[in-house]
Coordinates of C-alpha atoms and ligand atoms in Angstrom, one line a residue:
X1 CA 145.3 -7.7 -61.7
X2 CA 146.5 -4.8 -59.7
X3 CA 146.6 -6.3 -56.0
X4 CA 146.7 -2.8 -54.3
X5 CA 142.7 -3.1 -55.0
X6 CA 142.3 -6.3 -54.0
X7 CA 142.4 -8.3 -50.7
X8 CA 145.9 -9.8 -49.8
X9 CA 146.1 -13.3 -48.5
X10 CA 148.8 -14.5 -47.0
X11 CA 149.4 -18.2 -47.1
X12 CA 151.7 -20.6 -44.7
X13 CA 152.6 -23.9 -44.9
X14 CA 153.5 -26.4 -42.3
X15 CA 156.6 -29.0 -42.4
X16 CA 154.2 -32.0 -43.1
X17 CA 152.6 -29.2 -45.5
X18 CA 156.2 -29.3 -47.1
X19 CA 157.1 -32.5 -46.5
X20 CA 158.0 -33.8 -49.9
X21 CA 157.0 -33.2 -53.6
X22 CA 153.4 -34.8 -53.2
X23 CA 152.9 -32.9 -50.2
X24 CA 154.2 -29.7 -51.9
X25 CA 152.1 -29.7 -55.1
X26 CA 148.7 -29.6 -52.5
X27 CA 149.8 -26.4 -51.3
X28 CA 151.1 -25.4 -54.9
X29 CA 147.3 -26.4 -55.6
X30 CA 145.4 -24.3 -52.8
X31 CA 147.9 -21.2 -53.6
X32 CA 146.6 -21.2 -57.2
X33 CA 143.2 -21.9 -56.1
X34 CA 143.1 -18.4 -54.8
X35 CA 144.3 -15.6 -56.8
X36 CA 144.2 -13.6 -53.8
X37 CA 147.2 -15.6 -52.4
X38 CA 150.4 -13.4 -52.7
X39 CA 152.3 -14.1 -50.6
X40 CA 153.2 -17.7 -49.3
X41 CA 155.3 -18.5 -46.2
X42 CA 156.8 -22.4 -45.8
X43 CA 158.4 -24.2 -42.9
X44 CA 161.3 -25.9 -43.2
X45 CA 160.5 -29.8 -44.6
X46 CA 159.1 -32.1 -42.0
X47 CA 161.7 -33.1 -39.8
X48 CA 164.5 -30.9 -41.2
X49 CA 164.4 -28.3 -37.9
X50 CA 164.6 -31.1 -35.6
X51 CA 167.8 -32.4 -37.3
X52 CA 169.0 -28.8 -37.3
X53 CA 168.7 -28.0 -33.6
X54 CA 170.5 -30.9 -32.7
X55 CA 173.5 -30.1 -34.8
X56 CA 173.1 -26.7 -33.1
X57 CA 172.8 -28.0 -29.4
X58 CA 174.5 -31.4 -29.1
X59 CA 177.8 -32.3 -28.4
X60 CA 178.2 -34.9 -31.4
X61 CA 181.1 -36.6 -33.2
X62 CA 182.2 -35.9 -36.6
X63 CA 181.1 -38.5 -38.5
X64 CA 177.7 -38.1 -36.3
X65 CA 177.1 -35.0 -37.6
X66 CA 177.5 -35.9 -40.9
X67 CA 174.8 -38.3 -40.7
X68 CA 172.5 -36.1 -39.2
X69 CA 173.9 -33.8 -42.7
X70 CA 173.2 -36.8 -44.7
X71 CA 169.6 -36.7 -43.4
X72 CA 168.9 -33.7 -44.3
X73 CA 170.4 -34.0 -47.5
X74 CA 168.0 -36.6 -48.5
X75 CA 165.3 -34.6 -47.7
X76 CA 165.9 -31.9 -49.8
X77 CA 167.5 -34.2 -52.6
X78 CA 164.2 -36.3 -52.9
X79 CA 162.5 -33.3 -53.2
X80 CA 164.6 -31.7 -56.1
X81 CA 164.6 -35.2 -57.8
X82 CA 160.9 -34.9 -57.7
X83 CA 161.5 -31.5 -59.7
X84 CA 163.3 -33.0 -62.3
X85 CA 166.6 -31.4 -61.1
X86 CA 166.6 -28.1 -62.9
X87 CA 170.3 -27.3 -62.8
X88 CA 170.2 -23.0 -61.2
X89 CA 168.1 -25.0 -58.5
X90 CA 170.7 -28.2 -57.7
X91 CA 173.4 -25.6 -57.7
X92 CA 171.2 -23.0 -55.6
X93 CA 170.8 -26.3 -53.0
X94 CA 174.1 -27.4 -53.0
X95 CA 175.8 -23.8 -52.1
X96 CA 172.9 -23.8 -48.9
X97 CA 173.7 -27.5 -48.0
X98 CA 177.5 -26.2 -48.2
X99 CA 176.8 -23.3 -45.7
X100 CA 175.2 -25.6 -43.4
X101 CA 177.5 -28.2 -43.2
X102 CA 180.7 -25.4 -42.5
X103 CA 178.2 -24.1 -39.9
X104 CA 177.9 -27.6 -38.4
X105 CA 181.2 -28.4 -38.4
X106 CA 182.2 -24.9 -36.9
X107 CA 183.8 -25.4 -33.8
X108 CA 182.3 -22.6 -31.7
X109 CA 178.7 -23.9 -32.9
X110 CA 177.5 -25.0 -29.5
X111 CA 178.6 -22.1 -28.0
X112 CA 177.4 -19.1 -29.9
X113 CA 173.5 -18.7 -30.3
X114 CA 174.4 -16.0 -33.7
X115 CA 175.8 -19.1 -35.4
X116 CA 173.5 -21.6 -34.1
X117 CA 170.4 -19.3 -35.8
X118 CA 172.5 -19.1 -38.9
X119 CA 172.2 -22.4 -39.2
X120 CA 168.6 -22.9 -38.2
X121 CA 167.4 -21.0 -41.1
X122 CA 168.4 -23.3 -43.7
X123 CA 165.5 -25.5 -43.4
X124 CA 163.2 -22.6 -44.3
X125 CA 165.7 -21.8 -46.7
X126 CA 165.8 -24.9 -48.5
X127 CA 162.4 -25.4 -48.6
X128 CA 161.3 -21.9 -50.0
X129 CA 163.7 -22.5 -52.7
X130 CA 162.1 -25.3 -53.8
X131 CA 158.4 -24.7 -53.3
X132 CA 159.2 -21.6 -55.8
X133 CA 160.1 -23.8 -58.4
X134 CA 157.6 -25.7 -57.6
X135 CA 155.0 -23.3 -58.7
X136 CA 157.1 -21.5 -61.7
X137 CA 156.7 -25.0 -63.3
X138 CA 153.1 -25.4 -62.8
X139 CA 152.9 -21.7 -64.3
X140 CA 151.9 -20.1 -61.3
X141 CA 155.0 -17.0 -61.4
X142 CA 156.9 -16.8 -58.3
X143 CA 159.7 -15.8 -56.8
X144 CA 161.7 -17.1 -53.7
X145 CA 161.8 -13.4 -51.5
X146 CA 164.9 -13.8 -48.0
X147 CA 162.3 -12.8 -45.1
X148 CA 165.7 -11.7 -43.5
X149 CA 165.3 -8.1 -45.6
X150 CA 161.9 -8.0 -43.8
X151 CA 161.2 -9.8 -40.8
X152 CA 163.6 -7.4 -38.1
X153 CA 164.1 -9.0 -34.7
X154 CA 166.1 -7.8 -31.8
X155 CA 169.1 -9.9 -31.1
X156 CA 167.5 -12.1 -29.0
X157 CA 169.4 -15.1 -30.6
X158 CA 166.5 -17.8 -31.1
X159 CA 163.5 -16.4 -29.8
X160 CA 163.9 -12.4 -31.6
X161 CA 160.8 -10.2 -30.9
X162 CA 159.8 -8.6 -34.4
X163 CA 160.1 -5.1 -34.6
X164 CA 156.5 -4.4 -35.9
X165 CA 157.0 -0.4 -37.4
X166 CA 160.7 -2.1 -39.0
X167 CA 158.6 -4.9 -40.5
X168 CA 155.7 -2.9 -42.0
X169 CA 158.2 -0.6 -43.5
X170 CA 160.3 -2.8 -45.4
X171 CA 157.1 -5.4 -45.8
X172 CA 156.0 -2.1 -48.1
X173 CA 158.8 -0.8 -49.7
X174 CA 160.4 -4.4 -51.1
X175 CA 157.1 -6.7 -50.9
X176 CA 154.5 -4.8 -52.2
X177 CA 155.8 -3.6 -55.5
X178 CA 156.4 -7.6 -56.3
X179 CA 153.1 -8.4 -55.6
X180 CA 151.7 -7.8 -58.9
X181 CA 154.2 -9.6 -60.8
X182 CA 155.1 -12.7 -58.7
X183 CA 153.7 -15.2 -55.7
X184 CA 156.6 -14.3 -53.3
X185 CA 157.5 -17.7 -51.4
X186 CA 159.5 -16.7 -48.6
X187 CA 160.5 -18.1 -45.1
X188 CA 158.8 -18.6 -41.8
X189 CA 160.4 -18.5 -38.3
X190 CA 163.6 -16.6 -39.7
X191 CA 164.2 -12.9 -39.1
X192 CA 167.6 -11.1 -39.0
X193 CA 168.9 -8.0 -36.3
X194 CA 170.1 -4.8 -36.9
X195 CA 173.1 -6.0 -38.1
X196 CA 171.9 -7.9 -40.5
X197 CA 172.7 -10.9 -38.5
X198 CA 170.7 -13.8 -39.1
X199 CA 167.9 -14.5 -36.0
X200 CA 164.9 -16.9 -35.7
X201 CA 161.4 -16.9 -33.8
X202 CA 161.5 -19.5 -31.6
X203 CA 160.1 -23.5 -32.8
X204 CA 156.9 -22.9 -34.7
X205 CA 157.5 -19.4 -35.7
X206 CA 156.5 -19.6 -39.7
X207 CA 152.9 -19.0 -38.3
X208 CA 154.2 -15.6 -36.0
X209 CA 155.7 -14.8 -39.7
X210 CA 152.8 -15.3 -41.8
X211 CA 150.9 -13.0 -39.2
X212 CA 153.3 -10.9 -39.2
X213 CA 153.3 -10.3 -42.5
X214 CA 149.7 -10.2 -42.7
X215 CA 150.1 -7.2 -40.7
X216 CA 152.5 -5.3 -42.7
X217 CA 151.2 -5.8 -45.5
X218 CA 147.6 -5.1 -44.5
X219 CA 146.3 -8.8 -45.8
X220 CA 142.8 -9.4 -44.8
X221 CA 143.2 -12.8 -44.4
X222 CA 146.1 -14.9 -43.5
X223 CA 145.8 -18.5 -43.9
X224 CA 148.0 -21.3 -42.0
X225 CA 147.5 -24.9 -43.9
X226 CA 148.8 -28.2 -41.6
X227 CA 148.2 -31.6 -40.9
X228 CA 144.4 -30.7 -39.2
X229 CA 141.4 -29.7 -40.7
X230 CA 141.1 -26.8 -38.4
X231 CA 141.7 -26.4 -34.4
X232 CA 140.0 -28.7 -32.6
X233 CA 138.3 -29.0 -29.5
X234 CA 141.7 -30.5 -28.1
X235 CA 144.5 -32.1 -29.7
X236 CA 143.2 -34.6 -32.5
X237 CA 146.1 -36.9 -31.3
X238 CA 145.3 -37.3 -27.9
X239 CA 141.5 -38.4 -28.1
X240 CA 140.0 -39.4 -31.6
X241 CA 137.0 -37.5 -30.1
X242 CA 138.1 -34.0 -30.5
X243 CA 136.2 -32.0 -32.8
X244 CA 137.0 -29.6 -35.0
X245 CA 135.7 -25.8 -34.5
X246 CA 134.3 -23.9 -37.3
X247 CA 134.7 -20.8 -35.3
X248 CA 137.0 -19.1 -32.6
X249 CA 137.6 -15.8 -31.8
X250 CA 140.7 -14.1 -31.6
X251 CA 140.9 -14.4 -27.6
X252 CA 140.2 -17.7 -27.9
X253 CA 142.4 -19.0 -29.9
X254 CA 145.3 -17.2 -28.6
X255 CA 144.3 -18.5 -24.9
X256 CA 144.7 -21.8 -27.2
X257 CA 147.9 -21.4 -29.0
X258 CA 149.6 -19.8 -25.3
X259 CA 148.7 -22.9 -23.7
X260 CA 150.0 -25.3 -26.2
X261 CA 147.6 -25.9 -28.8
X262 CA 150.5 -26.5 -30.8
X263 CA 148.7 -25.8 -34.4
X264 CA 149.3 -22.1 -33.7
X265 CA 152.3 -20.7 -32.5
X266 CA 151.4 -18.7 -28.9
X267 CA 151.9 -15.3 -30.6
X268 CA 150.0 -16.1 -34.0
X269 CA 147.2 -14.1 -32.6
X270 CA 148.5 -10.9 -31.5
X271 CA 149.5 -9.1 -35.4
X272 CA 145.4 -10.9 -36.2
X273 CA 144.0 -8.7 -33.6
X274 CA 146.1 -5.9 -33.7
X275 CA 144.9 -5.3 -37.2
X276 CA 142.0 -7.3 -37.3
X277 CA 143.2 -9.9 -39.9
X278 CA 140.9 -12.8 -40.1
X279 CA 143.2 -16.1 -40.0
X280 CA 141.9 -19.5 -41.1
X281 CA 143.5 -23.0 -40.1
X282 CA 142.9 -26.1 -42.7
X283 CA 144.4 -29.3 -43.9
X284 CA 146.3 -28.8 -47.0
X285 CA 146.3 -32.4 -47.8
X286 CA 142.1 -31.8 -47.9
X287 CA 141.4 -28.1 -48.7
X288 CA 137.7 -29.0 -49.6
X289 CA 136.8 -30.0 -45.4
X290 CA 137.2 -26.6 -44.9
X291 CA 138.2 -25.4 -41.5
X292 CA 138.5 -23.2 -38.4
X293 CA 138.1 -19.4 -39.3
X294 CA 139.4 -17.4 -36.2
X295 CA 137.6 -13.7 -36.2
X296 CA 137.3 -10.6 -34.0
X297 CA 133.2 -11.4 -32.8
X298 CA 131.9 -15.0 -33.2
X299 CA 128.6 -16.0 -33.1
X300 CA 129.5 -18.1 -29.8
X301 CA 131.1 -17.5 -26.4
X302 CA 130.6 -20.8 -24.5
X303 CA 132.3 -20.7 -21.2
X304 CA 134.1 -24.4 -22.5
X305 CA 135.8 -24.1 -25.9
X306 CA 138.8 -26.2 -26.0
X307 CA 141.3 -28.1 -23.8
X308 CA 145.2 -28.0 -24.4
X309 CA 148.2 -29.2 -22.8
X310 CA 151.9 -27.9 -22.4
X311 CA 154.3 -30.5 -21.9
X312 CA 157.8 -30.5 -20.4
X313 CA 157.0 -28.2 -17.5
X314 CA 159.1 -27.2 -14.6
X315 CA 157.6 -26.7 -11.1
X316 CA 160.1 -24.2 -9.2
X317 CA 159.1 -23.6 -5.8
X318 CA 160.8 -21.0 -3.6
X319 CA 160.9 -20.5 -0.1
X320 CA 162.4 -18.2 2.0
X321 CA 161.3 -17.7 5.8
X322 CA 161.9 -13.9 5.3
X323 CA 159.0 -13.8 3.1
X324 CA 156.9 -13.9 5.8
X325 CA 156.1 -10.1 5.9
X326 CA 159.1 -9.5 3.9
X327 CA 158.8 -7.1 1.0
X328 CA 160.1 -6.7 -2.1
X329 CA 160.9 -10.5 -2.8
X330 CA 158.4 -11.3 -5.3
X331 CA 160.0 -8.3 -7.1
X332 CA 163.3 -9.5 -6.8
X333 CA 162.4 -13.5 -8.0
X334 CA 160.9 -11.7 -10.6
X335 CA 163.9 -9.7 -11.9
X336 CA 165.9 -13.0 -11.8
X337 CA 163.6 -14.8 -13.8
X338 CA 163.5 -12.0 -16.6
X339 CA 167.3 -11.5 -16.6
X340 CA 167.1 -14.8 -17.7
X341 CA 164.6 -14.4 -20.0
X342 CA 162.6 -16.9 -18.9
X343 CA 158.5 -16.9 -18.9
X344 CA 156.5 -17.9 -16.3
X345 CA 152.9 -18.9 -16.4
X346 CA 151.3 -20.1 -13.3
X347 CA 152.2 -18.9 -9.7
X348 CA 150.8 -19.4 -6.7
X349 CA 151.7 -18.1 -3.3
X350 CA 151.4 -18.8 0.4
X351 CA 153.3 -17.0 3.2
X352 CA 156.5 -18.1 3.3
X353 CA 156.6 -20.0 -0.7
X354 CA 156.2 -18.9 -4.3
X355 CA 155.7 -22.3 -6.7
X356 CA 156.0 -21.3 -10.5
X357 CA 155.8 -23.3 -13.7
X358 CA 158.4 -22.6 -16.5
X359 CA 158.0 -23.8 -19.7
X360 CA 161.2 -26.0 -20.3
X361 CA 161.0 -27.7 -23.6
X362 CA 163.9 -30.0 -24.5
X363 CA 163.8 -28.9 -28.4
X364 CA 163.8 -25.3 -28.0
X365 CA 166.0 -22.9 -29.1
X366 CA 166.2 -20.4 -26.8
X367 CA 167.6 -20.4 -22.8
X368 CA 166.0 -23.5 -21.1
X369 CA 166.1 -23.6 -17.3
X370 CA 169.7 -23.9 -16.2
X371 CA 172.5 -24.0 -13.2
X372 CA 173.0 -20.2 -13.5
X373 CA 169.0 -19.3 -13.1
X374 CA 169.5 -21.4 -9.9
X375 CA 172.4 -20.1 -9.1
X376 CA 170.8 -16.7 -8.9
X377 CA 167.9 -17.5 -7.4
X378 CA 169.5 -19.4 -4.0
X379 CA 171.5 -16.5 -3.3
X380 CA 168.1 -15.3 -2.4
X381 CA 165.5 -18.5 -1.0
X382 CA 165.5 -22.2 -1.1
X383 CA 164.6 -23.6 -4.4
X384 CA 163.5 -26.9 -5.2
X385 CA 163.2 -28.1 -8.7
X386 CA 160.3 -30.9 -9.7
X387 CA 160.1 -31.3 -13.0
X388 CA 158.2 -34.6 -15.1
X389 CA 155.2 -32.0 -15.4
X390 CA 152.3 -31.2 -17.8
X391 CA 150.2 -28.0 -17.8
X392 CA 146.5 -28.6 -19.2
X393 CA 144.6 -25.7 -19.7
X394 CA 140.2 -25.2 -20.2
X395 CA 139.8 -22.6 -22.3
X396 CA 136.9 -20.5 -22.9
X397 CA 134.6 -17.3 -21.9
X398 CA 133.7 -15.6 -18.8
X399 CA 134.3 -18.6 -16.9
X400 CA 135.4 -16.6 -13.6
X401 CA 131.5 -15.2 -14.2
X402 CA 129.6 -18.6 -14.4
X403 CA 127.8 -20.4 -11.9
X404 CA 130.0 -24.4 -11.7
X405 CA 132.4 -23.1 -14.3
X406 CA 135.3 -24.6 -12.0
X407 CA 133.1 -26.8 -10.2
X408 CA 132.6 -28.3 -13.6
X409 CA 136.2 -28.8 -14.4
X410 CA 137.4 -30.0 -11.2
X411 CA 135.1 -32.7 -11.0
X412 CA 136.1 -33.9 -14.0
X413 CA 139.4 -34.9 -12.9
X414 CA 139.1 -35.4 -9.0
X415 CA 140.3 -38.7 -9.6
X416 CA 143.8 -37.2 -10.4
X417 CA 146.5 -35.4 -8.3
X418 CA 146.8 -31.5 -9.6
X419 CA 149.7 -29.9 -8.5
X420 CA 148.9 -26.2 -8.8
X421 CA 145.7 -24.7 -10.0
X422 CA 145.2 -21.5 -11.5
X423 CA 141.7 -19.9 -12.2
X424 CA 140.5 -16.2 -12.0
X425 CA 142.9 -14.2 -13.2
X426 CA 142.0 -14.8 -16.9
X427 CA 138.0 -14.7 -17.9
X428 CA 139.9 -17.3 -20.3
X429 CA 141.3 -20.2 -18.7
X430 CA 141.8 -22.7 -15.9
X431 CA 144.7 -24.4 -15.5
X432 CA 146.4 -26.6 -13.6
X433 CA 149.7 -29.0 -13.4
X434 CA 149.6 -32.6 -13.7
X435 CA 152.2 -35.3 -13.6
X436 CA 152.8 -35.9 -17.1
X437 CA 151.9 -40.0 -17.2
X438 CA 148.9 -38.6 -15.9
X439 CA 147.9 -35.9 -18.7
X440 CA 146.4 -37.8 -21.6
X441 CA 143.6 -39.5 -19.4
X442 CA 143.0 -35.6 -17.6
X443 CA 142.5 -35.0 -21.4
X444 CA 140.1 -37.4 -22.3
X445 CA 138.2 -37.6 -18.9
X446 CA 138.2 -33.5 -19.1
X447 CA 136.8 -33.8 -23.0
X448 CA 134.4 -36.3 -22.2
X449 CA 133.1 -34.4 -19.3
X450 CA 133.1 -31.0 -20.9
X451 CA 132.1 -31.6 -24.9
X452 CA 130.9 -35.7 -25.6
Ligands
ADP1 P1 152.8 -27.4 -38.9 O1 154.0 -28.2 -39.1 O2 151.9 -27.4 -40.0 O3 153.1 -26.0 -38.3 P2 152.3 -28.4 -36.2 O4 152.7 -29.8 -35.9 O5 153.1 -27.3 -35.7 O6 152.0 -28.2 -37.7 O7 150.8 -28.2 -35.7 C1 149.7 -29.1 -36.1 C2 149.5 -30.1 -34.9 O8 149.0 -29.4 -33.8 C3 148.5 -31.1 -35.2 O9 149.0 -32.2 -35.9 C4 147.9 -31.5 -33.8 O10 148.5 -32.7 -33.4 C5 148.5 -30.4 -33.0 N1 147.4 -29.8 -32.1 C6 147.5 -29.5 -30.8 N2 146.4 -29.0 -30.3 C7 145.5 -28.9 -31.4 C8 144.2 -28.5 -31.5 N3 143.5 -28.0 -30.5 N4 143.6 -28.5 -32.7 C9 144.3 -29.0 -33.8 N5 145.6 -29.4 -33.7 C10 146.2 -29.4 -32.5
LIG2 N1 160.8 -25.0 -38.8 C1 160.5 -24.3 -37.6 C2 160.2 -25.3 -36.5 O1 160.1 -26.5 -36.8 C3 159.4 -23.3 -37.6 C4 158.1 -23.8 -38.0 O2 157.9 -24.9 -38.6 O3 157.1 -23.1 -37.8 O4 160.1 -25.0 -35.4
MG3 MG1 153.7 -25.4 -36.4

């Protein structure tokens, strides 16, 4: 089969996806169910990141880190029993299993984000490794390909941005003569600088790589199998009455994903529309139910598609009295907060206050909120932090265009307190912030309202 005539896919598979052997040999099953499938992009096992960015980020004793080594372990371990222990493999584990442990036990670990994505990566490192052998022994040929000779990033220790033109070049010059011979099985979320140095995406980057790669290589389709059998009209696990779409479109979806549809990471979308790469979302536990195929022009626009929520926000209100009439201070809040390379996603202003959420997330990699932000920011205003926040979003089309589009919403959930409402700026979304005991009912009264 010569693939340069064919259509690439590009297929990625979650941490459940990954989980263990049994999980594993569905995905090995959906990859040779589609000969079209060439290149294949895993997560690290279920769990496995989580255990990693805690050795990265807390302050732990030694024989605490060695359990949370010892977890890990038995993760991967389980999974190369499962594979009868072909000895080039144990020994292939047991030199990455080294490197992580010198990395969790170096003592400038907590300190220095280069080391801290070092070690991040072994989870997708791991888990590539295996899910290649995986498939050489069912006789589907593959090969375990480092996404760090591919996927360039800035420096920007745990969250790098991709260098797109990088990628596409040495996606073409290293990946696509392999693609004949060999599945390549390679590595979500992990990227490397221009010094080679080892740099990761941000949490649930494996799905930015597969689209990434779907870009690069010019794939027509780029797949991304989880625990879901599609995206849903909201999260499945906050209301069993969410539904699952058979059709987005591209705007859509990334609305969705930005907003904390957590089944796509928020900048899955933008390679997919860039080159028009139609990406599908499915269970790979249950290929055969199909799934949520996100294209450029869908048959439907409904001004209500979906609901999501962001937890773990921060509500940052500023207020300085020289605002009133003052110029220039929105500018200068502005530079603060991008020095710090923070993202903000609603404001609202009155005279003499700017309020702004910031996306805080206590598992992230990258710069959370901290003292120095505030520092900063109280050499110029009064800040006052709130935090205990969650951001719930409608998403859909036109909706600053209908007739009741808001109305709609708002009645919905006048039972509740919102905090800060945003609607107009976006034909997209409404959102607003809610105390976060508060946002599973806003969920299910909003769903109920808007789609039972
Ligand atoms: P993976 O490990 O495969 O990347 P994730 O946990 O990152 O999986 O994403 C899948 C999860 O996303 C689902 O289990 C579901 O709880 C959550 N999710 C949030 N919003 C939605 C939605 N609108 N539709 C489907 N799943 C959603
Ligand atoms: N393993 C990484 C994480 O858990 C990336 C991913 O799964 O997409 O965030
Ligand atoms: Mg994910």
């Amino acid at each position: 089969m010569s693939v340069s005539n064919t259509s690439v896919n590009i297929a990625k598979f979650g941490g459940t996806s990954v989980a263990n052997i049994e999980a594993m040999t569905c995905c090995a099953k959906v990859v040779e169910n589609n000969k079209n499938t060439r290149v294949v992009v895993v997560s690290a096992s279920a769990g496995v990141t989580n255990h990693l960015v805690k050795l990265a980020n807390e302050e732990l004793t030694q024989s605490q880190i060695q359990a949370v080594l010892d977890d890990i372990t038995q993760i991967e371990q389980a999974i190369l029993d499962g594979l009868g222990k072909p000895k080039v493999i144990e020994e292939k584990l047991a030199d990455l299993l080294q490197s992580l442990k010198d990395l969790a036990f170096h003592e400038e670990i907590l300190h220095r984000a280069d080391l801290k994505d070092a070690l991040l990566s072994h989870g997708e490192r791991m888990s590539s490794l295996l899910f290649a052998e995986l498939l050489n022994q069912r006789g589907c040929k593959a090969q375990n390909f480092d996404a760090r000779k591919v996927v360039k990033t800035d420096s920007t220790f745990g969250q790098g941005a991709p260098n797109i033109e990088l990628i596409e070049q040495q996606a073409r010059k290293l990946m696509s003569p392999e693609l004949d011979n060999a599945v390549l099985v390679t590595q979500g979320f992990v990227g490397s600088d221009e010094n080679d140095a080892t740099t990761t995406l941000g949490r649930g980057g494996s799905d930015y790589t597969a689209a990434l790669l779907a870009e690069a290589l010019r794939a027509e389709t780029c797949e991304i199998w989880t625990d879901v059998i599609g995206v849903y009209t909201t999260d499945p696990r906050i209301t069993d009455k969410a539904k699952p779409l058979p059709e987005l479109s591209f705007e859509e979806a990334a609305e969705m994903a930005t907003f904390g549809a957590k089944v796509l990471h928020p900048a899955t979308m933008e390679p997919a529309l860039r080159k028009n790469i139609r990406v599908f979302v499915g269970s790979s536990r249950e290929p055969e139910k199909g799934g949520t195929w996100i294209v450029k022009d869908c048959e439907q626009e409904p001004p209500y598609r979906a609901i999501t929520r962001r937890k773990e926000q921060v509500m940052v209100t500023l207020t300085t009295p020289k605002m009133l009439h003052a110029q220039g201070f929105l500018g200068k809040v502005f530079t603060i907060i991008a020095n710090h390379n923070l993202s903000v996603d609603l404001v609202t202003t009155s005279e003499i206050a700017i309020s702004m959420t910031i996306d805080n997330p206590s598992n992230s990699v990258a710069a959370n909120i901290n003292q120095r932000v505030l520092d900063d920011l109280r050499e110029i205003c009064e800040v006052v932090v709130e935090e205990g926040f969650d951001l719930v979003t409608v998403v859909g089309n036109n909706m600053q265009a209908g007739a009741g589009v808001a109305s709609g919403i708002l009645s919905a959930v006048k039972e509740y307190t919102l905090r800060m409402i945003c609607f107009g700026a976006n034909p997209h979304n409404m959102s607003f912030l809610v105390g976060a005991d508060d946002s599973s009912d806003v969920v299910k009264d909003l769903h109920q309202h808007l789609f039972e």
